[in-house]
Tab-separated table of C-alpha atoms in Angstrom:
chain	number	residue	atom	x	y	z
A	873	MET	CA	-37.647	-87.648	9.950
A	874	ASP	CA	-36.291	-84.670	11.567
A	875	LEU	CA	-37.599	-84.153	15.060
A	876	ASN	CA	-36.427	-80.568	15.350
A	877	LEU	CA	-36.601	-80.304	19.134
A	878	ASP	CA	-35.494	-76.499	18.869
A	879	ALA	CA	-38.739	-75.599	17.090
A	880	PRO	CA	-40.809	-73.178	19.131
A	881	HIS	CA	-43.598	-74.814	21.201
A	882	SER	CA	-46.816	-74.569	19.286
A	883	MET	CA	-50.340	-75.876	20.235
A	884	GLY	CA	-51.546	-77.095	16.877
A	885	THR	CA	-54.723	-77.419	18.890
A	886	THR	CA	-58.464	-77.614	18.489
A	887	ILE	CA	-60.386	-75.048	20.552
A	888	ILE	CA	-63.991	-74.518	20.879
A	889	GLY	CA	-66.393	-72.175	22.655
A	890	VAL	CA	-70.204	-72.643	22.498
A	891	THR	CA	-73.127	-70.710	24.040
A	892	TYR	CA	-76.022	-72.471	25.497
A	893	ASN	CA	-79.335	-71.623	27.255
A	894	GLY	CA	-77.703	-70.304	30.388
A	895	GLY	CA	-74.021	-70.057	29.718
A	896	VAL	CA	-71.058	-71.297	27.695
A	897	VAL	CA	-69.030	-74.370	27.319
A	898	LEU	CA	-65.380	-74.245	26.360
A	899	GLY	CA	-63.470	-77.279	24.987
A	900	ALA	CA	-59.935	-77.961	23.880
A	901	ASP	CA	-57.640	-80.827	23.004
A	902	SER	CA	-54.450	-81.237	25.147
A	903	ARG	CA	-51.454	-81.633	22.653
A	904	THR	CA	-48.462	-79.174	22.683
A	905	SER	CA	-45.949	-79.798	20.006
A	906	THR	CA	-42.427	-78.898	19.277
A	907	GLY	CA	-41.961	-79.576	15.577
A	908	MET	CA	-42.981	-83.149	15.268
A	909	TYR	CA	-42.490	-84.103	18.835
A	910	VAL	CA	-45.219	-83.908	21.453
A	911	ALA	CA	-43.874	-81.844	24.119
A	912	ASN	CA	-46.820	-82.063	26.414
A	913	ARG	CA	-49.651	-84.597	25.831
A	914	ALA	CA	-51.828	-83.355	28.717
A	915	SER	CA	-51.707	-79.532	28.447
A	916	ASP	CA	-54.347	-77.301	29.832
A	917	LYS	CA	-55.307	-74.990	27.120
A	918	ILE	CA	-58.271	-73.441	28.864
A	919	THR	CA	-57.093	-70.744	31.031
A	920	GLN	CA	-58.618	-68.683	33.705
A	921	LEU	CA	-58.683	-65.034	33.328
A	922	THR	CA	-61.291	-64.416	36.207
A	923	ASP	CA	-63.649	-66.239	38.246
A	924	ASN	CA	-66.320	-66.084	35.397
A	925	VAL	CA	-64.126	-65.581	32.233
A	926	TYR	CA	-61.829	-68.222	30.696
A	927	VAL	CA	-59.863	-68.189	27.431
A	928	CYS	CA	-59.038	-71.012	24.967
A	929	ARG	CA	-55.480	-70.697	23.624
A	930	SER	CA	-54.120	-71.835	20.187
A	931	GLY	CA	-51.151	-71.146	18.224
A	932	SER	CA	-47.704	-70.229	19.874
A	933	ALA	CA	-47.894	-71.738	23.482
A	934	ALA	CA	-45.566	-68.759	24.646
A	935	ASP	CA	-47.496	-66.022	22.987
A	936	SER	CA	-50.887	-67.216	24.159
A	937	GLN	CA	-49.595	-67.722	27.755
A	938	VAL	CA	-48.005	-64.289	28.085
A	939	VAL	CA	-51.127	-62.480	26.575
A	940	SER	CA	-53.324	-64.346	29.025
A	941	ASP	CA	-50.939	-63.575	31.967
A	942	TYR	CA	-51.139	-59.746	31.090
A	943	VAL	CA	-54.961	-59.782	30.638
A	944	ARG	CA	-55.398	-61.710	33.845
A	945	TYR	CA	-53.293	-59.135	35.782
A	946	PHE	CA	-55.141	-56.227	34.051
A	947	LEU	CA	-58.463	-57.824	34.805
A	948	HIS	CA	-57.440	-58.508	38.481
A	949	GLN	CA	-56.831	-54.753	38.930
A	950	HIS	CA	-59.952	-53.846	36.899
A	951	THR	CA	-62.161	-55.846	39.179
A	952	ILE	CA	-60.726	-54.240	42.207
A	953	GLN	CA	-61.387	-50.741	40.835
A	954	LEU	CA	-64.807	-51.724	39.446
A	955	GLY	CA	-65.936	-53.376	42.855
A	956	GLN	CA	-67.574	-56.198	40.878
A	957	PRO	CA	-66.794	-59.075	38.487
A	958	ALA	CA	-65.461	-58.010	35.051
A	959	THR	CA	-67.552	-58.513	32.022
A	960	VAL	CA	-66.834	-60.975	29.253
A	961	LYS	CA	-66.781	-58.100	26.733
A	962	VAL	CA	-64.028	-56.158	28.806
A	963	SER	CA	-62.081	-59.293	28.970
A	964	ALA	CA	-62.320	-59.822	25.281
A	965	ASN	CA	-61.411	-56.254	24.578
A	966	LEU	CA	-58.222	-56.378	26.663
A	967	ILE	CA	-57.075	-59.531	24.750
A	968	ARG	CA	-57.988	-57.593	21.526
A	969	MET	CA	-55.910	-54.555	22.552
A	970	LEU	CA	-52.772	-56.722	23.124
A	971	ALA	CA	-53.538	-58.911	20.047
A	972	TYR	CA	-54.049	-55.869	17.658
A	973	ASN	CA	-51.300	-53.709	18.884
A	974	ASN	CA	-48.729	-56.442	18.673
A	975	LYS	CA	-49.972	-58.146	15.667
A	976	ASN	CA	-46.602	-58.212	13.938
A	977	MET	CA	-45.019	-60.282	16.769
A	978	LEU	CA	-47.811	-62.482	18.038
A	979	GLN	CA	-49.104	-65.743	16.560
A	980	THR	CA	-51.974	-66.843	18.635
A	981	GLY	CA	-55.704	-67.321	18.050
A	982	LEU	CA	-57.920	-67.147	21.219
A	983	ILE	CA	-61.542	-67.772	22.217
A	984	VAL	CA	-62.866	-65.834	25.074
A	985	GLY	CA	-65.766	-67.261	26.954
A	986	GLY	CA	-67.677	-66.599	30.151
A	987	TRP	CA	-70.710	-65.370	31.985
A	988	ASP	CA	-71.602	-61.947	33.397
A	989	LYS	CA	-74.809	-60.726	34.959
A	990	TYR	CA	-75.486	-58.197	32.188
A	991	GLU	CA	-75.137	-60.349	29.098
A	992	GLY	CA	-75.253	-63.862	30.294
A	993	GLY	CA	-73.104	-66.375	28.484
A	994	LYS	CA	-70.852	-64.821	25.603
A	995	ILE	CA	-68.207	-66.111	23.475
A	996	TYR	CA	-65.762	-63.921	21.612
A	997	GLY	CA	-63.434	-65.071	18.857
A	998	ILE	CA	-60.051	-63.218	18.442
A	999	PRO	CA	-58.037	-64.719	15.524
A	1000	LEU	CA	-54.731	-63.717	14.031
A	1001	GLY	CA	-54.662	-59.898	13.573
A	1002	GLY	CA	-56.725	-58.901	16.487
A	1003	THR	CA	-60.156	-58.788	14.962
A	1004	VAL	CA	-62.951	-59.326	17.629
A	1005	VAL	CA	-66.080	-61.300	16.622
A	1006	GLU	CA	-68.929	-62.075	19.055
A	1007	GLN	CA	-70.271	-65.329	18.008
A	1008	PRO	CA	-73.010	-67.918	19.320
A	1009	PHE	CA	-70.187	-70.474	18.873
A	1010	ALA	CA	-66.403	-70.183	17.835
A	1011	ILE	CA	-63.793	-72.733	16.684
A	1012	GLY	CA	-60.110	-72.221	16.361
A	1013	GLY	CA	-56.729	-73.703	15.966
A	1014	SER	CA	-55.542	-76.084	13.370
A	1015	GLY	CA	-57.938	-78.722	14.161
A	1016	SER	CA	-60.922	-76.401	13.471
A	1017	SER	CA	-60.502	-76.775	9.714
A	1018	TYR	CA	-62.095	-80.175	10.168
A	1019	LEU	CA	-65.156	-78.874	12.108
A	1020	TYR	CA	-66.584	-76.207	9.769
A	1021	GLY	CA	-68.785	-78.616	8.053
A	1022	PHE	CA	-69.534	-80.515	11.193
A	1023	PHE	CA	-70.800	-77.239	13.085
A	1024	ASP	CA	-72.712	-75.932	10.046
A	1025	GLN	CA	-74.845	-79.142	10.287
A	1026	ALA	CA	-74.811	-79.884	14.130
A	1027	TRP	CA	-75.058	-76.281	15.562
A	1028	LYS	CA	-78.485	-75.210	16.908
A	1029	GLU	CA	-79.556	-72.275	19.167
A	1030	ASN	CA	-80.690	-72.672	22.834
A	1031	MET	CA	-79.102	-76.067	23.552
A	1032	THR	CA	-79.288	-77.423	27.074
A	1033	LYS	CA	-75.993	-77.443	28.958
A	1034	GLU	CA	-75.712	-81.248	28.353
A	1035	GLU	CA	-76.471	-81.005	24.702
A	1036	ALA	CA	-73.750	-78.131	24.383
A	1037	GLU	CA	-70.989	-80.276	26.276
A	1038	GLN	CA	-71.776	-83.398	24.320
A	1039	LEU	CA	-71.434	-81.377	21.095
A	1040	VAL	CA	-68.194	-79.828	22.163
A	1041	VAL	CA	-66.544	-83.152	23.212
A	1042	LYS	CA	-67.785	-84.806	19.992
A	1043	ALA	CA	-66.352	-81.828	17.946
A	1044	VAL	CA	-62.869	-81.974	19.601
A	1045	SER	CA	-62.698	-85.826	19.205
A	1046	LEU	CA	-63.573	-85.502	15.783
A	1047	ALA	CA	-60.746	-82.951	15.116
A	1048	ILE	CA	-58.236	-85.009	17.182
A	1049	ALA	CA	-59.128	-87.959	14.576
A	1050	ARG	CA	-57.941	-86.045	11.716
A	1051	ASP	CA	-55.677	-83.276	12.817
A	1052	GLY	CA	-52.098	-84.393	13.698
A	1053	ALA	CA	-51.425	-81.222	15.737
A	1054	SER	CA	-54.278	-81.999	17.937
A	1055	GLY	CA	-54.552	-84.957	20.317
A	1056	GLY	CA	-54.589	-86.227	24.041
A	1057	VAL	CA	-57.569	-85.665	26.039
A	1058	VAL	CA	-60.781	-83.590	25.728
A	1059	ARG	CA	-60.969	-80.737	28.410
A	1060	THR	CA	-64.228	-78.794	28.907
A	1061	VAL	CA	-65.045	-75.959	31.088
A	1062	ILE	CA	-68.725	-74.823	31.690
A	1063	ILE	CA	-69.491	-71.418	32.886
A	1064	ASN	CA	-72.783	-70.103	34.073
A	1065	SER	CA	-74.482	-68.014	36.784
A	1066	GLU	CA	-73.773	-70.906	39.231
A	1067	GLY	CA	-70.092	-70.940	38.643
A	1068	VAL	CA	-67.432	-73.086	36.684
A	1069	THR	CA	-67.298	-76.847	36.182
A	1070	ARG	CA	-64.239	-78.409	34.709
A	1071	ASN	CA	-64.415	-81.867	33.077
A	1072	PHE	CA	-61.910	-84.170	31.550
A	1073	TYR	CA	-62.510	-86.849	28.909
A	1074	PRO	CA	-59.695	-89.241	28.172
A	1075	GLY	CA	-59.481	-91.011	24.881
A	1076	ASP	CA	-61.360	-94.332	26.135
A	1077	LYS	CA	-64.263	-92.389	27.161
A	1078	LEU	CA	-64.905	-91.066	23.682
A	1079	GLN	CA	-66.798	-92.560	20.912
A	1080	LEU	CA	-64.845	-94.401	17.996
A	1081	TRP	CA	-64.825	-92.800	14.637
A	1082	HIS	CA	-64.092	-94.203	11.085
A	1083	GLU	CA	-61.251	-96.607	10.883
A	1084	GLU	CA	-60.688	-96.389	14.642
A	1085	LEU	CA	-60.607	-99.783	16.544
A	1086	GLU	CA	-61.419	-100.602	20.226
A	1087	PRO	CA	-58.215	-100.404	22.181
A	1088	GLN	CA	-57.008	-103.611	23.530
A	1089	ASN	CA	-54.277	-104.560	26.177
A	1090	SER	CA	-52.536	-106.825	23.910
A	1091	LEU	CA	-52.963	-109.032	20.574
A	1092	LEU	CA	-52.880	-111.947	22.996
A	1093	ASP	CA	-56.215	-111.109	24.358
A	1094	ILE	CA	-57.622	-111.068	20.859
A	1095	LEU	CA	-56.057	-114.314	20.002
A	1096	ASN	CA	-57.324	-115.991	23.050
A	1097	ALA	CA	-60.774	-114.639	22.672
A	1098	ALA	CA	-60.830	-115.959	19.069
A	1099	SER	CA	-59.839	-119.607	20.031
A	1100	PRO	CA	-62.898	-121.944	20.432
A	1101	GLU	CA	-64.030	-121.557	24.039
A	1102	PRO	CA	-67.507	-122.020	25.471
A	1103	MET	CA	-68.885	-118.611	25.745
A	1104	ALA	CA	-69.668	-117.818	29.453
A	1105	MET	CA	-73.206	-116.434	29.496
B	475	MET	CA	-34.286	-61.040	24.381
B	476	THR	CA	-35.461	-57.668	25.774
B	477	PHE	CA	-37.923	-57.203	28.501
B	478	THR	CA	-40.541	-54.865	27.449
B	479	ILE	CA	-42.406	-52.718	29.959
B	480	PRO	CA	-46.115	-51.885	29.188
B	481	ILE	CA	-47.080	-48.409	29.534
B	482	ASP	CA	-50.815	-47.951	30.060
B	483	ASN	CA	-51.966	-44.633	28.720
B	484	GLY	CA	-55.532	-45.517	28.709
B	485	ASP	CA	-56.064	-46.427	25.332
B	486	SER	CA	-53.392	-48.960	24.389
B	487	VAL	CA	-50.466	-50.824	25.909
B	488	LYS	CA	-47.083	-49.576	24.131
B	489	THR	CA	-43.764	-50.962	24.646
B	490	ALA	CA	-40.978	-48.962	26.188
B	491	GLU	CA	-38.822	-49.559	23.124
B	492	ALA	CA	-41.002	-48.432	20.109
B	493	ASP	CA	-40.787	-51.390	17.796
B	494	SER	CA	-40.645	-50.349	14.180
B	495	GLN	CA	-44.160	-51.728	13.282
B	496	ARG	CA	-45.421	-52.443	9.874
B	497	THR	CA	-48.433	-54.493	8.764
B	498	LEU	CA	-47.177	-57.086	6.507
B	499	TYR	CA	-50.372	-58.955	5.452
B	500	PRO	CA	-53.983	-59.102	6.153
B	501	TYR	CA	-55.583	-62.013	8.079
B	502	VAL	CA	-59.373	-61.664	8.348
B	503	THR	CA	-60.654	-59.700	5.244
B	504	GLY	CA	-63.860	-58.326	3.779
B	505	THR	CA	-64.431	-58.372	0.106
B	506	SER	CA	-66.131	-55.573	-2.085
B	507	ILE	CA	-68.060	-52.540	-1.220
B	508	VAL	CA	-70.309	-51.055	-3.859
B	509	ALA	CA	-72.006	-47.716	-3.423
B	510	ILE	CA	-74.033	-45.240	-5.547
B	511	LYS	CA	-75.452	-41.700	-5.312
B	512	TYR	CA	-79.249	-41.792	-6.027
B	513	LYS	CA	-82.174	-39.312	-5.981
B	514	ASP	CA	-82.467	-39.002	-2.221
B	515	GLY	CA	-78.906	-39.527	-1.087
B	516	VAL	CA	-76.512	-42.578	-1.213
B	517	LEU	CA	-76.823	-46.404	-1.199
B	518	MET	CA	-74.174	-48.862	-0.225
B	519	ALA	CA	-74.072	-52.616	-0.460
B	520	SER	CA	-71.685	-55.189	1.198
B	521	ASP	CA	-71.882	-58.820	2.136
B	522	MET	CA	-71.324	-60.069	5.618
B	523	GLY	CA	-68.360	-62.277	5.110
B	524	GLY	CA	-64.861	-62.453	6.806
B	525	SER	CA	-62.543	-64.467	4.963
B	526	TYR	CA	-59.443	-66.154	6.506
B	527	GLY	CA	-57.245	-66.790	3.420
B	528	SER	CA	-59.266	-69.112	1.305
B	529	THR	CA	-61.628	-70.144	4.254
B	530	LEU	CA	-65.016	-68.313	4.474
B	531	ARG	CA	-64.593	-68.102	8.222
B	532	TYR	CA	-67.007	-65.501	9.627
B	533	LYS	CA	-70.392	-65.000	8.003
B	534	ASN	CA	-71.923	-62.289	10.227
B	535	ILE	CA	-69.539	-59.373	10.037
B	536	GLU	CA	-71.191	-55.915	9.556
B	537	ARG	CA	-68.749	-54.035	7.237
B	538	MET	CA	-70.863	-50.925	6.899
B	539	LYS	CA	-71.275	-48.718	10.004
B	540	ALA	CA	-72.919	-45.334	10.637
B	541	ILE	CA	-70.596	-42.406	11.737
B	542	GLY	CA	-72.278	-39.593	13.489
B	543	LYS	CA	-75.589	-38.452	12.059
B	544	HIS	CA	-74.630	-37.931	8.447
B	545	SER	CA	-72.300	-40.661	7.134
B	546	LEU	CA	-71.938	-44.240	6.578
B	547	LEU	CA	-68.598	-46.106	6.221
B	548	GLY	CA	-68.084	-49.088	4.454
B	549	ALA	CA	-64.748	-51.072	4.458
B	550	SER	CA	-62.991	-54.054	2.684
B	551	GLY	CA	-59.691	-55.372	3.764
B	552	GLU	CA	-58.447	-56.423	7.220
B	553	ILE	CA	-61.184	-56.296	9.692
B	554	SER	CA	-59.039	-55.623	12.837
B	555	ASP	CA	-58.015	-52.319	11.071
B	556	PHE	CA	-61.628	-51.408	10.303
B	557	GLN	CA	-62.473	-52.072	13.879
B	558	GLU	CA	-59.567	-49.756	14.939
B	559	ILE	CA	-60.663	-47.092	12.572
B	560	LEU	CA	-64.174	-47.221	14.106
B	561	ARG	CA	-62.450	-46.419	17.329
B	562	TYR	CA	-60.672	-43.526	15.929
B	563	LEU	CA	-63.953	-42.233	14.417
B	564	ASP	CA	-65.667	-42.826	17.779
B	565	GLU	CA	-63.294	-40.470	19.466
B	566	LEU	CA	-63.591	-37.866	16.655
B	567	VAL	CA	-67.385	-37.924	16.788
B	568	LEU	CA	-67.372	-37.673	20.527
B	569	ASN	CA	-64.989	-34.715	20.617
B	570	ASP	CA	-67.188	-33.144	18.059
B	571	ASN	CA	-70.194	-33.652	20.149
B	572	MET	CA	-68.467	-32.207	23.289
B	573	TRP	CA	-68.235	-28.784	21.846
B	574	ASP	CA	-71.875	-28.804	22.052
B	575	ASP	CA	-72.173	-26.075	19.498
B	576	GLY	CA	-74.941	-27.427	17.320
B	577	ASN	CA	-72.490	-28.474	14.576
B	578	SER	CA	-72.030	-32.185	13.430
B	579	LEU	CA	-69.380	-33.729	11.446
B	580	GLY	CA	-70.405	-34.194	7.794
B	581	PRO	CA	-69.239	-36.683	5.271
B	582	LYS	CA	-66.737	-34.413	3.690
B	583	GLU	CA	-64.915	-33.817	6.995
B	584	VAL	CA	-64.962	-37.642	7.917
B	585	HIS	CA	-63.678	-38.378	4.449
B	586	ASN	CA	-60.868	-35.907	4.767
B	587	TYR	CA	-59.847	-37.149	8.308
B	588	LEU	CA	-59.862	-40.800	6.999
B	589	THR	CA	-57.609	-39.730	3.913
B	590	ARG	CA	-55.113	-37.983	6.226
B	591	VAL	CA	-55.039	-40.961	8.628
B	592	MET	CA	-54.663	-43.646	5.656
B	593	TYR	CA	-51.971	-41.520	3.888
B	594	ASN	CA	-49.854	-40.803	6.882
B	595	ARG	CA	-49.818	-44.457	7.839
B	596	ARG	CA	-48.757	-45.292	4.281
B	597	ASN	CA	-45.922	-42.875	4.675
B	598	LYS	CA	-44.733	-44.663	7.779
B	599	PHE	CA	-44.897	-48.034	6.040
B	600	ASN	CA	-47.618	-49.410	8.273
B	601	PRO	CA	-50.735	-49.098	6.493
B	602	LEU	CA	-54.203	-49.737	7.643
B	603	TRP	CA	-55.002	-52.595	5.327
B	604	ASN	CA	-58.448	-51.202	4.062
B	605	THR	CA	-60.206	-49.607	1.195
B	606	LEU	CA	-62.820	-47.491	2.710
B	607	VAL	CA	-66.112	-46.090	1.048
B	608	LEU	CA	-67.426	-43.035	2.799
B	609	GLY	CA	-71.009	-41.832	1.906
B	610	GLY	CA	-73.364	-39.284	3.442
B	611	VAL	CA	-76.001	-36.513	3.088
B	612	LYS	CA	-75.615	-33.170	4.851
B	613	ASN	CA	-77.878	-30.091	4.214
B	614	GLY	CA	-79.161	-31.671	1.047
B	615	GLU	CA	-75.851	-32.387	-0.578
B	616	SER	CA	-75.013	-35.992	-1.290
B	617	TYR	CA	-71.379	-37.116	-0.905
B	618	LEU	CA	-69.754	-40.370	-1.848
B	619	GLY	CA	-65.871	-40.920	-1.770
B	620	MET	CA	-63.200	-43.584	-1.356
B	621	VAL	CA	-59.786	-43.861	0.483
B	622	SER	CA	-57.479	-46.666	-0.339
B	623	MET	CA	-54.712	-48.259	1.994
B	624	ILE	CA	-52.042	-46.214	0.314
B	625	GLY	CA	-54.007	-43.052	0.771
B	626	VAL	CA	-55.455	-42.458	-2.846
B	627	SER	CA	-58.637	-40.400	-2.226
B	628	PHE	CA	-61.442	-39.305	-4.546
B	629	GLU	CA	-65.190	-38.760	-4.916
B	630	ASP	CA	-67.452	-40.064	-7.523
B	631	ASN	CA	-71.081	-40.771	-8.292
B	632	HIS	CA	-70.480	-44.386	-7.962
B	633	VAL	CA	-67.609	-46.434	-6.437
B	634	ALA	CA	-66.495	-49.976	-5.616
B	635	THR	CA	-63.625	-51.776	-3.842
B	636	GLY	CA	-61.903	-54.895	-4.568
B	637	PHE	CA	-63.421	-57.269	-7.074
B	638	GLY	CA	-66.162	-54.594	-7.348
B	639	ASN	CA	-63.671	-52.405	-9.259
B	640	HIS	CA	-63.573	-54.987	-12.075
B	641	LEU	CA	-67.043	-56.312	-12.076
B	642	ALA	CA	-69.425	-53.814	-10.616
B	643	ARG	CA	-67.912	-50.493	-12.094
B	644	PRO	CA	-68.603	-51.426	-15.779
B	645	ILE	CA	-72.267	-52.195	-14.819
B	646	LEU	CA	-72.473	-48.863	-12.934
B	647	ARG	CA	-70.712	-46.726	-15.717
B	648	ASP	CA	-73.388	-48.182	-18.123
B	649	GLU	CA	-76.532	-48.067	-15.876
B	650	TRP	CA	-76.039	-45.287	-13.397
B	651	ARG	CA	-78.308	-42.149	-13.643
B	652	ALA	CA	-78.393	-39.097	-11.323
B	653	ASP	CA	-82.144	-39.472	-10.776
B	654	LEU	CA	-82.271	-43.061	-9.679
B	655	SER	CA	-85.158	-44.004	-7.445
B	656	PHE	CA	-84.576	-45.957	-4.306
B	657	GLU	CA	-86.027	-49.102	-5.947
B	658	ASP	CA	-84.089	-48.648	-9.086
B	659	GLY	CA	-80.926	-48.047	-6.919
B	660	VAL	CA	-81.431	-51.033	-4.921
B	661	LYS	CA	-81.935	-53.247	-8.021
B	662	LEU	CA	-78.784	-51.882	-9.616
B	663	LEU	CA	-76.675	-52.690	-6.526
B	664	GLU	CA	-78.255	-56.139	-6.361
B	665	LYS	CA	-77.239	-56.687	-10.059
B	666	CYS	CA	-73.714	-55.867	-9.177
B	667	MET	CA	-73.858	-57.896	-5.927
B	668	ARG	CA	-75.157	-60.861	-7.730
B	669	VAL	CA	-72.336	-60.818	-10.454
B	670	LEU	CA	-69.900	-60.508	-7.424
B	671	LEU	CA	-71.537	-63.805	-5.910
B	672	TYR	CA	-71.088	-65.635	-8.987
B	673	ARG	CA	-67.551	-64.615	-9.762
B	674	ASP	CA	-65.800	-63.546	-6.488
B	675	ARG	CA	-64.603	-66.544	-4.518
B	676	SER	CA	-64.567	-64.602	-1.173
B	677	ALA	CA	-68.108	-63.331	-1.570
B	678	ILE	CA	-70.869	-64.920	0.388
B	679	ASN	CA	-74.561	-64.946	-0.083
B	680	LYS	CA	-75.620	-62.767	2.772
B	681	LEU	CA	-75.667	-59.124	2.261
B	682	GLN	CA	-76.822	-55.866	3.547
B	683	ILE	CA	-77.828	-52.602	1.798
B	684	ALA	CA	-77.502	-49.320	3.552
B	685	LYS	CA	-79.296	-45.956	2.690
B	686	ILE	CA	-78.238	-42.410	3.698
B	687	THR	CA	-80.690	-39.589	3.192
B	688	GLU	CA	-81.074	-36.368	4.866
B	689	GLU	CA	-83.120	-37.987	7.511
B	690	GLY	CA	-80.318	-40.179	8.557
B	691	VAL	CA	-78.609	-43.604	8.066
B	692	THR	CA	-80.275	-47.080	7.980
B	693	VAL	CA	-78.679	-50.508	7.336
B	694	SER	CA	-81.046	-53.164	6.235
B	695	GLN	CA	-81.327	-56.480	7.897
B	696	PRO	CA	-79.107	-59.392	6.347
B	697	TYR	CA	-80.671	-61.074	3.439
B	698	SER	CA	-79.754	-63.482	0.593
B	699	LEU	CA	-80.102	-63.098	-3.312
B	700	LYS	CA	-81.665	-65.694	-5.614
B	701	THR	CA	-79.157	-67.096	-8.198
B	702	PHE	CA	-79.714	-68.387	-11.635
B	703	TRP	CA	-78.273	-71.754	-12.817
B	704	GLU	CA	-80.790	-72.827	-15.552
B	705	PHE	CA	-79.032	-71.958	-18.651
B	706	LYS	CA	-79.280	-74.924	-21.057
B	707	ALA	CA	-75.604	-74.786	-21.633
B	708	PHE	CA	-74.885	-75.273	-17.927
B	709	ASN	CA	-76.533	-78.795	-17.981
B	710	ASN	CA	-74.052	-80.896	-19.934
B	711	PRO	CA	-71.250	-78.551	-20.872
B	712	THR	CA	-68.748	-81.017	-21.820
B	713	ALA	CA	-71.233	-83.330	-23.958
B	714	GLY	CA	-69.453	-82.735	-27.175
B	715	ALA	CA	-65.861	-82.561	-25.747
B	716	GLU	CA	-65.254	-84.853	-22.783
B	717	GLY	CA	-62.650	-83.548	-20.462
B	718	SER	CA	-63.167	-79.998	-21.390
B	719	TRP	CA	-64.708	-77.614	-18.766
């Protein structure tokens, strides 16, 4: 099995952005791979652009980092000139500008999500090629293939903040279960009029899926538990 | 590894070393557009799908947009290139309005502009990966034309792109008439769209029909078509020959 440690860093990834009644919830896994090797098992793929706009990054780690760096820089200047927070739409359009005009060189799919006072919570998907699509929810990355059916069934309009975050965590966790390029922890970022909240869900906080077993410290614990001992009630 | 300096000229960020760009292949694509002239103007139909390879990824993409007061542009192919074309046309219409001379761009002019854009990109080996359908009505005259990604451009009474070329045009050749009413026109387009739904893998069952008349441009709400599966032969097709299809 060839590890190919010289392969470009790619975030196989599962990224999700969901609107709810009052804001947005962004979610992602935390695996960055170099070929078959996991270069970073705790990456943060949800990157800040402004106080109120974040972007989920997928595809080439380098490309997505440099695009978001440029856009953060542009938005910073734009905010100063404008005199007020940038809108989610403008942020999405700046990402689109770079993604479209450099489409031959970039390999990154992005989901822009945030809250502004004009439109409230908004999610914009920007896949390969530089198309911009405003959506009530967006999924991306290699892990998203396993979530189309799930969202078709589970998504509903006007969820509460708690429902939306639970949906995102469940979805990323399901994708991690089946996509080799996704893994690690589930990170979420909730953005609304009140501000931004970051959450972190390590594997042991997540529900178990098909063919997954309860994690143990050692086989010895199982063997000892199985031997006939009076049950302590 | 060259360091490229972005030059912000207001519209796009270009690199200092002009990279020889070429669109190699499309990513997010729209499928067929079908359009016909009818008694009062032009009717155009498209579904709302954006495919990503074989995945039907986006199901709410509007592939027909009004241009100015008199025209409607429908696009199949790469959606990001269609979005860029809409930006070009926005600038065109804006400049036209700024003259403030009472004139407004008609479908003939818009079609000509698009033809030049598409053909010139083709010559630079960097095409906009679309087939465009331009319909409109100005001063009582109906207009319907098409431009492909290689700059082939023509007008006709009925046009179709993509799979529509193979599945819709034979129907239109047979059943189109110059004096179609709105209702008959819609039914004819729906007949074509239904066939495309059955036989085009990238078609989705969510479509819009747009109408352009002297009064202006209207795009319908999204809706779905009923499909028919009750042919007896569909029930047990392999009864006499197990393993066949």
